[in-house]
Short mmCIF file of C-alpha atoms in Angstrom, two decimals:
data_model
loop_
_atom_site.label_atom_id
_atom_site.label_comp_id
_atom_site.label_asym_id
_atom_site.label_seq_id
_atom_site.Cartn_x
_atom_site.Cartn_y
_atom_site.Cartn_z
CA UNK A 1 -74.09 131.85 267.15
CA UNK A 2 -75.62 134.97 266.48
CA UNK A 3 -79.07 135.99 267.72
CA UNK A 4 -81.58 138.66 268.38
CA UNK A 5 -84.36 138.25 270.85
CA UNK A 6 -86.82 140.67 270.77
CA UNK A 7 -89.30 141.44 274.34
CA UNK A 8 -91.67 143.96 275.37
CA UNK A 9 -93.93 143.50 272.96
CA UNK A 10 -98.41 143.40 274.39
CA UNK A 11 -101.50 144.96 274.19
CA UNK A 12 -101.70 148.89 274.70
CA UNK A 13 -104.24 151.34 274.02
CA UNK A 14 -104.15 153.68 271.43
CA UNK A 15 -102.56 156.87 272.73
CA UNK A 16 -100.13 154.95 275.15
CA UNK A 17 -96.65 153.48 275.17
CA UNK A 18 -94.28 150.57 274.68
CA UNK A 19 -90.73 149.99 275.12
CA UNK A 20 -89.55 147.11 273.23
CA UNK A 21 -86.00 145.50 273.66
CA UNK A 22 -83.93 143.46 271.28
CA UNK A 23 -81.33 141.13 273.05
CA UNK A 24 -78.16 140.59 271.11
CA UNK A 25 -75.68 137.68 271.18
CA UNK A 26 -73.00 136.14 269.61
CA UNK A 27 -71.23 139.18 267.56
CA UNK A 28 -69.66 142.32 268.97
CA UNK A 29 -72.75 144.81 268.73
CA UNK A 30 -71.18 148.24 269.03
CA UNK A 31 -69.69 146.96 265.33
CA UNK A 32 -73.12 146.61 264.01
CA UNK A 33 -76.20 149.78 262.54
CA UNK A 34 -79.38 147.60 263.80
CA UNK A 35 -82.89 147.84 262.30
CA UNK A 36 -86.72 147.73 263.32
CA UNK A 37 -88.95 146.63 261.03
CA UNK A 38 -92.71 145.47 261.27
CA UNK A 39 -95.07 143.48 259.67
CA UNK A 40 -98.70 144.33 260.63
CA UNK A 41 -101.31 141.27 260.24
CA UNK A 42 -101.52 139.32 256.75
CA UNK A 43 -99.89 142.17 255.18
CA UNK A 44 -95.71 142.66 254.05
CA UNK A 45 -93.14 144.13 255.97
CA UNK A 46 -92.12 147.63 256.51
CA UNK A 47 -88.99 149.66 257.50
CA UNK A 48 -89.19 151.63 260.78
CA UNK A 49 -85.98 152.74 262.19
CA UNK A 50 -82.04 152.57 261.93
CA UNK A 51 -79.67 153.69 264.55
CA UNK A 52 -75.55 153.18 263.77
CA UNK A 53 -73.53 151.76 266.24
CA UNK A 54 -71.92 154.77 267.55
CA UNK A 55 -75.84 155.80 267.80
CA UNK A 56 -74.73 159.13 266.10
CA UNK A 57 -76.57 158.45 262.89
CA UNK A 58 -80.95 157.70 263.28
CA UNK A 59 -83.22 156.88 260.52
CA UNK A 60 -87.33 157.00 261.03
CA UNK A 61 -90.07 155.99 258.86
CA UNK A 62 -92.29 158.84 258.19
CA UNK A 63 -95.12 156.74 259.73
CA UNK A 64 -93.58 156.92 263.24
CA UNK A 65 -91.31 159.63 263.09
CA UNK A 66 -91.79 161.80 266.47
CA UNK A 67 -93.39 159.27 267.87
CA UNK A 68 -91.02 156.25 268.00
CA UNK A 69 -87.59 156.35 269.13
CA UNK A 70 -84.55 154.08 268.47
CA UNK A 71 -82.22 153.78 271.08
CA UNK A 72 -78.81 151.46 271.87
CA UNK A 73 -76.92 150.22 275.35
CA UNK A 74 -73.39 149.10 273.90
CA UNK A 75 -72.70 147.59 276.99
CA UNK A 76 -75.96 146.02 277.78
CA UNK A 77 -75.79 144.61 273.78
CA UNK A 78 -79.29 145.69 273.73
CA UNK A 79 -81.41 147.35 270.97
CA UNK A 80 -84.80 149.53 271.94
CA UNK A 81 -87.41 150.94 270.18
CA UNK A 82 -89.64 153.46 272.41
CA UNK A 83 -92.91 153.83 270.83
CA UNK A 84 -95.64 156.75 272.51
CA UNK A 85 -98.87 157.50 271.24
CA UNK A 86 -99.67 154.56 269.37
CA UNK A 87 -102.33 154.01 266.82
CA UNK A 88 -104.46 150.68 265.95
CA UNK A 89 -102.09 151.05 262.89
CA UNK A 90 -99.10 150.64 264.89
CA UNK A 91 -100.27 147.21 265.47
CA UNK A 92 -98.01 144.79 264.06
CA UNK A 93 -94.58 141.82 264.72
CA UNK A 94 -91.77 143.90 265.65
CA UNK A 95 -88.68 142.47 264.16
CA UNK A 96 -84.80 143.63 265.07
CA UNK A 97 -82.46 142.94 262.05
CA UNK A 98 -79.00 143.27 261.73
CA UNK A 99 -77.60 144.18 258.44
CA UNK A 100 -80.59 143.12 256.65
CA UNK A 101 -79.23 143.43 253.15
CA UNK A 102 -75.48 142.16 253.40
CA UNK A 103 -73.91 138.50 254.36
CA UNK A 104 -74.43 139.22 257.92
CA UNK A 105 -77.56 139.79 257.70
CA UNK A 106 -80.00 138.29 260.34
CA UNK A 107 -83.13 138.63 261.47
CA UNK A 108 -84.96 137.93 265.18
CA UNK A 109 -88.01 136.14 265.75
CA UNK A 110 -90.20 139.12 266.22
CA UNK A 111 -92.56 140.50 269.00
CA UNK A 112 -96.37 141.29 268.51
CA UNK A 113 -97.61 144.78 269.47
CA UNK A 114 -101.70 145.24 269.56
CA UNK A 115 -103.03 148.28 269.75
CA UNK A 116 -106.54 148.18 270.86
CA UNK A 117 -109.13 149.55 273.23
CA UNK B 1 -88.75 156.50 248.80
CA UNK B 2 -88.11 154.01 246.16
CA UNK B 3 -90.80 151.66 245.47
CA UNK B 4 -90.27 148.35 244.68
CA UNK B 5 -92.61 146.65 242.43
CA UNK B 6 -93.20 142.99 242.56
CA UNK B 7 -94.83 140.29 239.55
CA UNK B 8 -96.54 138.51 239.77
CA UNK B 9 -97.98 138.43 243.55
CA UNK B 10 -99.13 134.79 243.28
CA UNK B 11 -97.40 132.30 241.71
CA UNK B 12 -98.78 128.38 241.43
CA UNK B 13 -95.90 126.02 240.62
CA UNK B 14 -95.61 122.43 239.91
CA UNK B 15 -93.37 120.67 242.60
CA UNK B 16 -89.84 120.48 240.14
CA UNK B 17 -90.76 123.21 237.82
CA UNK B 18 -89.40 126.64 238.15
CA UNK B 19 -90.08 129.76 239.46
CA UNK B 20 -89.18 133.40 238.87
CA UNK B 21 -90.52 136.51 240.33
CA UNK B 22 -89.80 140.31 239.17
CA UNK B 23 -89.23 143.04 241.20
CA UNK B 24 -88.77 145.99 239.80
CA UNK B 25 -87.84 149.79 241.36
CA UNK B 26 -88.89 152.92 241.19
CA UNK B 27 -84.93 154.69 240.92
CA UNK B 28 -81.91 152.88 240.34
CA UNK B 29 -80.52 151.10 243.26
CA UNK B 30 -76.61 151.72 242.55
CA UNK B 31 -75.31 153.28 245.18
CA UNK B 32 -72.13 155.73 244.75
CA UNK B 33 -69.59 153.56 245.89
CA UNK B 34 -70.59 150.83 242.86
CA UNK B 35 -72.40 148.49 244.97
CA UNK B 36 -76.62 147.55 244.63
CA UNK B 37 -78.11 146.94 247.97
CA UNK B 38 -81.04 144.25 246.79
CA UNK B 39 -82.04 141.46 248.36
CA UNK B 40 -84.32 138.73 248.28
CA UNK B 41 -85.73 137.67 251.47
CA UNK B 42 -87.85 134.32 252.11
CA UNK B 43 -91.09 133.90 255.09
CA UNK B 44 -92.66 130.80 255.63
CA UNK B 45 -95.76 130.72 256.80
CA UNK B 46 -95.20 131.36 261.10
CA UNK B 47 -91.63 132.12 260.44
CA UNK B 48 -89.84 135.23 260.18
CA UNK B 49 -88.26 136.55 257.24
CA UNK B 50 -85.04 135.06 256.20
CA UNK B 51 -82.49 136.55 254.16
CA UNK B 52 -82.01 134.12 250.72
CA UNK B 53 -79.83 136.94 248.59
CA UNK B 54 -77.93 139.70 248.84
CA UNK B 55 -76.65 142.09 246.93
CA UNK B 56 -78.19 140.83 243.38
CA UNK B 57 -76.81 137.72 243.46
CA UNK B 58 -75.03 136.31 246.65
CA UNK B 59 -76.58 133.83 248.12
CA UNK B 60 -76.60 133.85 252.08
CA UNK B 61 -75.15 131.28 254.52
CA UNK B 62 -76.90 127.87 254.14
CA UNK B 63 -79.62 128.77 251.05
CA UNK B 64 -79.90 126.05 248.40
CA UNK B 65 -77.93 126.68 245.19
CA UNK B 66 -81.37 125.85 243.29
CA UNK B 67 -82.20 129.80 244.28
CA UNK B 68 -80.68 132.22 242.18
CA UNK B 69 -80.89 136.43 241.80
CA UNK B 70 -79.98 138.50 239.07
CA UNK B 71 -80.36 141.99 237.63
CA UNK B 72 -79.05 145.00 237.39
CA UNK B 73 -79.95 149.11 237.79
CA UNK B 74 -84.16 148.66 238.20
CA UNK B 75 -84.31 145.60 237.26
CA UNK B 76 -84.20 142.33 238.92
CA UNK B 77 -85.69 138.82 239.51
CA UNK B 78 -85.11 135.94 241.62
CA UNK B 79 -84.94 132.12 239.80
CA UNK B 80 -85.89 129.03 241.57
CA UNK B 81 -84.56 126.14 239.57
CA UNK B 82 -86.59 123.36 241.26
CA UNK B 83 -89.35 124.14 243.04
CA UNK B 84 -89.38 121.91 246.42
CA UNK B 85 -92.44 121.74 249.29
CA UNK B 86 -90.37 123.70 251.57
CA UNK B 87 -90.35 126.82 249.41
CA UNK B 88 -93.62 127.36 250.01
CA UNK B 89 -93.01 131.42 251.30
CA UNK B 90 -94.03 134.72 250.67
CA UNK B 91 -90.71 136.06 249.16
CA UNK B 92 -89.86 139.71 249.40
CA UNK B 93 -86.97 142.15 247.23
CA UNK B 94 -86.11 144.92 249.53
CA UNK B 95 -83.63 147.72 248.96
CA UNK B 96 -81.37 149.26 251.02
CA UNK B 97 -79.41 151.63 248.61
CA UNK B 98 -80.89 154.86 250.55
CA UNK B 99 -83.12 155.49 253.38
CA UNK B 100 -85.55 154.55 254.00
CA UNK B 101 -85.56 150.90 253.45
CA UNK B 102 -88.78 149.57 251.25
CA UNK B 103 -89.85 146.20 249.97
CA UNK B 104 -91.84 144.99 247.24
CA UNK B 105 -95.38 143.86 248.32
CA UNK B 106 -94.32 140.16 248.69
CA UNK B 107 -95.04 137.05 245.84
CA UNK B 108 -97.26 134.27 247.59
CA UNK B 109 -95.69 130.84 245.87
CA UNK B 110 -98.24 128.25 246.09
CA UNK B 111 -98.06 124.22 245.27
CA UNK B 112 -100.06 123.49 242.19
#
């Protein structure tokens, strides 16, 4: 059974940093390009980051480019997103998705960042 | 980007009766090699989002047959045949022909 367990998610400040992880299970992950995308309170959801499974090919949003970065441990089947000087905007369920837009598409449960003073 | 336009962004439906929401995009959403990354995606209120269709019309693992997509180029909409209780969602197109990856704004379907 695939899944995708996202962690690391809590309150910050604006200005400081998160690491979030995404656990995966139940497929070969190297095989896989993985996603982040985020949904910030009451409102839709929005792209922020690809990263192919080789890790040789990374996407950004223009919203978090230079500050986010997407990262991959083949061997650890584990998914990251490193976000630095975040912004109240920022806050937001962080979701991991695997081929969002194809048959093998699936999605985790999601991890809530706040970032607040 | 491509923008992807959803109508309408509420919908009230008798339990039975059908539904049908629009979404349509900014550019076309062919890619080179033939194929049209859209895809209909379906979150319940709590839940995350769940992936209903791909690829136009190809409905994933599990989803009802009563939910349908078509469409083609910018244009593209996704039929519910019956409406049931458990469809209550916010339902979401999203294209992933290029980078980066946008969705419409999301159509609220509501219980008459």
């Amino acid at each position: 059974e695939v899944q995708l367990v996202e962690s690391g998610g809590g309150l910050a400040q604006p200005g400081g940093s998160l690491r979030l992880s995404c656990a995966a299970s139940g497929f070969t992950f190297s095989n896989y390009g993985m996603n982040w995308v985020r949904q910030a309170p009451a409102k839709g959801l929005e792209w922020v980051s690809y990263i192919s499974g080789n890790t040789r090919t990374l996407y950004y949003a223009e919203s978090v480019k230079g500050r986010f970065t997407i990262s991959r441990d083949n061997a650890k089947n584990s998914l990251y997103l490193q976000m630095n000087s975040l912004r109240d905007e920022d806050t937001a369920v962080y979701y991991c998705a695997r081929r969002p837009y194809s048959s093998e598409g699936y999605w985790g449960q999601g991890t809530l960042v706040t970032v607040s003073s | 980007d491509i923008v992807l336009t959803q109508t309408p962004l509420s919908s009230p439906v008798t339990l039975g009766q059908p539904a049908s929401i629009s979404c349509r995009s900014s550019q076309s959403l062919v890619k080179s090699d033939g194929n049209t990354l859209l895809s209909w995606l379906q979150q319940r209120p709590g839940q995350p989002p769940r992936l209903l269709i791909y690829q136009i019309s190809n409905r994933f693992s599990g989803v009802p047959d009563r939910f349908s997509g078509s469409g083609a180029g910018t244009d593209f909409t996704l039929k519910i045949s019956r409406v049931e209780a458990e469809d209550v969602a916010v339902y979401y197109c999203m294209q992933a022909t290029q980078f980066p990856y946008t969705f419409g704004q999301g159509t609220k379907l509501e219980i008459k």
